[in-house]
Amino acid sequence: ELKVEQNPLFLSMQEEKNYTIYCNYSTTSDRLYWYRQDPGKSLESLFVLLSNGAVKQEGRLMASLDTKARLSTLHITAAVHDLSATYFCAGTSYNNNDMRFGAGTRLTVKP
Amino acid sequence: GAGVSQSPRYKVAKRGQDVALRCDPISGHVSLFWYQQALGQGPEFLTYFQNEAQLDKSGLPSDRFFAERPEGSVSTLKIQRTQQEDSAVYLCASSLDRTTEAFFGQGTRLTVV
């Protein structure tokens, strides 16, 4: 069974600084997802990473995937308050169809 | 509809009561997932459908949990004889197929008292 671990679990950021969230997974995963969740809300899809070396960027967020290291990162550039939320990574394994989620990183941006 | 729709949004059940949670996926989406999310935790997989076929139910925590998708569109998650530990948000997600991103509904917050 695919295990997904994120760190840090909590991240307090200063505005305009850069930070990285790490997502490690235990077995071969053919897809890696990043989601955002605001308090009391559902999950919003941010990125889908399909292959080794994949890099995707949207605004101040950039996600990358290293399948050999079984690692994905979510890099935040010049953090702003409206990025405050919980970020989840999730992976799927070749033999299964379900997404397995990490515990989430609760991110707070302070002025 | 434009997105995944779940109903009800909130449900309070007395312990021992049966509940049914509904999910309307995005039209045409083959894959449908159910997840359970406890407060402050990540979503935990419950079950997966491909059209009407339930291909994976390994995450259902007990035989009190049952899910169906009889016509390959709307799905219902049923919980029998609810217990306090069943209190959580139940999320439904759908995707076009297994290679594309999944879109989540707003969830049903179940509170068992």
Coordinates of C-alpha atoms in Angstrom, one line a residue:
Chain A
E1 CA 0.0 0.0 0.0
L2 CA 1.3 3.4 -0.9
K3 CA 2.3 5.6 2.0
V4 CA 2.6 9.4 1.6
E5 CA 4.4 11.6 4.1
Q6 CA 4.5 15.3 4.1
N7 CA 6.7 17.7 6.0
P8 CA 6.5 20.0 7.6
L9 CA 3.1 19.5 9.0
F10 CA 2.9 23.1 10.1
L11 CA 4.6 26.1 8.4
S12 CA 4.4 29.6 9.6
M13 CA 5.7 31.9 6.8
Q14 CA 6.6 35.5 6.5
E15 CA 5.4 37.4 3.6
E16 CA 7.7 37.7 0.6
K17 CA 9.9 34.8 1.8
N18 CA 10.3 31.5 -0.1
Y19 CA 9.4 28.1 1.4
T20 CA 9.2 24.4 0.3
I21 CA 6.9 21.6 1.3
Y22 CA 8.2 18.1 0.8
C23 CA 6.2 15.0 -0.1
N24 CA 7.8 11.5 0.1
Y25 CA 6.0 8.4 -1.0
S26 CA 6.8 4.8 -0.2
T27 CA 6.3 2.8 -3.4
T28 CA 6.3 3.5 -7.1
S29 CA 3.6 6.0 -7.9
D30 CA 2.5 6.8 -11.4
R31 CA 0.8 10.1 -10.5
L32 CA 1.3 12.8 -7.8
Y33 CA -1.2 15.4 -7.0
W34 CA -1.2 18.6 -5.0
Y35 CA -4.4 19.9 -3.5
R36 CA -5.3 23.0 -1.4
Q37 CA -7.9 23.1 1.3
D38 CA -9.3 26.2 3.0
P39 CA -10.9 25.8 6.4
G40 CA -14.4 24.3 6.1
K41 CA -14.0 23.9 2.4
S42 CA -13.3 21.0 0.0
L43 CA -10.1 20.2 -1.8
E44 CA -9.0 22.3 -4.8
S45 CA -6.8 20.7 -7.4
L46 CA -3.5 22.5 -7.9
F47 CA -1.2 20.2 -9.9
V48 CA -1.1 16.8 -11.4
L49 CA 2.5 15.5 -12.0
L50 CA 2.7 12.5 -14.3
S51 CA 6.4 11.8 -15.0
N52 CA 9.8 12.0 -13.6
G53 CA 11.2 15.5 -13.8
A54 CA 7.8 17.1 -14.3
V55 CA 7.6 20.7 -13.2
K56 CA 4.4 22.8 -13.1
Q57 CA 4.0 26.4 -12.0
E58 CA 0.9 28.5 -11.3
G59 CA 1.5 31.9 -9.8
R60 CA 3.6 31.7 -6.7
L61 CA 3.4 27.9 -6.5
M62 CA 5.7 25.5 -8.3
A63 CA 5.5 21.7 -8.0
S64 CA 8.1 19.2 -9.1
L65 CA 8.4 15.4 -9.2
D66 CA 11.4 13.1 -8.8
T67 CA 10.2 9.6 -9.2
K68 CA 13.6 8.0 -8.5
A69 CA 13.8 9.7 -5.1
R70 CA 10.0 9.2 -4.6
L71 CA 9.8 12.9 -3.8
S72 CA 7.7 15.8 -4.8
T73 CA 8.1 19.4 -3.7
L74 CA 5.8 22.3 -3.6
H75 CA 7.8 25.6 -3.7
I76 CA 6.2 28.8 -2.6
T77 CA 7.8 32.0 -3.9
A78 CA 7.3 35.3 -2.1
A79 CA 4.5 34.1 0.1
V80 CA 1.4 36.2 0.4
H81 CA -1.5 36.0 3.0
D82 CA -4.0 34.5 0.6
L83 CA -1.8 31.4 0.3
S84 CA -2.7 30.5 3.9
A85 CA -4.4 27.1 3.7
T86 CA -3.7 23.4 4.2
Y87 CA -1.8 21.7 1.3
F88 CA -2.1 18.0 0.6
C89 CA -0.1 15.8 -1.7
A90 CA -1.5 12.5 -2.9
G91 CA -0.2 9.7 -4.9
T92 CA -1.6 6.7 -6.8
S93 CA 0.2 3.4 -7.4
Y94 CA 0.2 1.5 -10.6
N95 CA -1.9 -1.3 -9.3
N96 CA -4.5 0.7 -7.6
N97 CA -6.9 3.4 -8.6
D98 CA -7.3 5.3 -5.3
M99 CA -5.4 8.4 -4.3
R100 CA -3.5 8.1 -0.9
F101 CA -3.1 11.4 0.8
G102 CA -0.5 12.8 3.1
A103 CA -1.4 14.3 6.5
G104 CA -1.3 17.8 5.0
T105 CA 0.8 20.9 5.7
R106 CA -1.0 23.7 7.4
L107 CA 0.5 26.9 6.1
T108 CA 0.1 30.3 7.6
V109 CA 1.5 33.5 6.1
K110 CA 2.1 36.3 8.6
P111 CA 2.9 39.9 7.7
Chain B
G1 CA -23.8 20.1 -13.2
A2 CA -20.6 22.1 -13.2
G3 CA -19.0 20.3 -10.3
V4 CA -19.3 17.4 -7.9
S5 CA -22.4 17.8 -5.7
Q6 CA -22.9 16.2 -2.4
S7 CA -26.0 16.1 -0.1
P8 CA -26.8 16.7 2.6
R9 CA -24.0 19.2 3.5
Y10 CA -24.6 18.5 7.2
K11 CA -26.1 15.6 8.9
V12 CA -26.6 15.0 12.6
A13 CA -27.4 11.4 13.5
K14 CA -28.2 9.8 16.8
R15 CA -26.0 6.8 17.6
G16 CA -27.4 3.7 16.1
Q17 CA -29.2 5.5 13.3
D18 CA -28.6 4.7 9.6
V19 CA -27.5 7.4 7.3
A20 CA -27.2 7.8 3.5
L21 CA -24.9 10.3 1.8
R22 CA -25.4 11.2 -1.8
C23 CA -22.8 12.1 -4.5
D24 CA -23.6 13.5 -7.9
P25 CA -20.3 13.4 -9.9
I26 CA -19.4 15.5 -12.9
S27 CA -21.4 14.2 -15.9
G28 CA -19.4 11.7 -17.9
H29 CA -16.8 11.0 -15.2
V30 CA -16.0 7.4 -15.1
S31 CA -14.1 7.3 -11.8
L32 CA -15.7 8.0 -8.4
F33 CA -14.1 8.0 -5.0
W34 CA -15.3 8.3 -1.5
Y35 CA -13.0 9.6 1.3
Q36 CA -13.4 10.1 5.0
Q37 CA -11.7 13.2 6.6
A38 CA -11.5 13.5 10.3
L39 CA -10.9 16.9 11.8
G40 CA -7.3 18.1 11.2
Q41 CA -6.4 15.0 9.2
G42 CA -5.9 14.1 5.5
P43 CA -8.6 12.4 3.5
E44 CA -8.6 8.6 4.0
F45 CA -9.7 6.4 1.1
L46 CA -12.9 4.5 1.5
T47 CA -13.9 3.1 -1.9
Y48 CA -13.5 3.5 -5.6
F49 CA -15.9 3.0 -8.5
Q50 CA -15.3 2.7 -12.2
N51 CA -18.7 3.3 -13.8
E52 CA -21.0 1.0 -11.8
A53 CA -18.3 -1.4 -10.7
Q54 CA -16.9 -1.1 -7.2
L55 CA -13.3 -2.0 -7.9
D56 CA -11.8 -1.3 -4.5
K57 CA -13.6 -1.1 -1.1
S58 CA -10.5 -1.8 0.9
G59 CA -10.8 1.4 2.9
L60 CA -14.3 0.8 4.2
P61 CA -13.7 0.6 8.0
S62 CA -16.4 -1.9 8.8
D63 CA -19.3 -3.9 7.4
R64 CA -21.5 -1.1 8.6
F65 CA -20.3 1.0 5.6
F66 CA -21.7 0.3 2.2
A67 CA -21.5 2.2 -1.1
E68 CA -23.2 1.8 -4.4
R69 CA -23.3 3.4 -7.8
P70 CA -26.0 1.3 -9.6
E71 CA -26.2 3.2 -12.9
G72 CA -22.6 4.5 -13.1
S73 CA -23.5 8.1 -12.1
V74 CA -24.9 9.0 -8.7
S75 CA -23.4 7.2 -5.8
T76 CA -24.6 6.6 -2.3
L77 CA -22.6 5.9 0.8
K78 CA -24.6 4.2 3.5
I79 CA -23.6 3.9 7.1
Q80 CA -25.6 1.6 9.3
R81 CA -25.9 1.8 13.1
T82 CA -23.7 4.9 13.2
Q83 CA -21.2 5.3 16.0
Q84 CA -19.5 8.4 17.4
E85 CA -16.2 7.5 15.7
D86 CA -18.0 7.8 12.3
S87 CA -18.2 11.6 12.9
A88 CA -16.2 13.1 10.0
V89 CA -16.5 14.9 6.7
Y90 CA -17.2 12.5 3.9
L91 CA -15.8 13.6 0.6
C92 CA -16.7 12.4 -2.9
A93 CA -14.5 13.0 -5.9
S94 CA -14.8 12.1 -9.6
S95 CA -12.5 12.1 -12.5
L96 CA -12.8 11.5 -16.2
D97 CA -10.7 8.4 -15.9
R98 CA -7.9 7.1 -13.8
T99 CA -5.2 9.2 -15.4
T100 CA -6.8 12.6 -14.9
E101 CA -7.2 14.8 -11.9
A102 CA -10.1 14.2 -9.5
F103 CA -12.5 17.0 -8.5
F104 CA -13.9 17.0 -5.0
G105 CA -17.4 17.9 -3.8
Q106 CA -18.0 20.1 -0.8
G107 CA -18.4 17.1 1.5
T108 CA -21.0 16.0 4.0
R109 CA -20.2 16.7 7.6
L110 CA -21.6 13.9 9.7
T111 CA -21.9 14.3 13.4
V112 CA -23.0 11.3 15.5
V113 CA -24.4 12.2 18.9

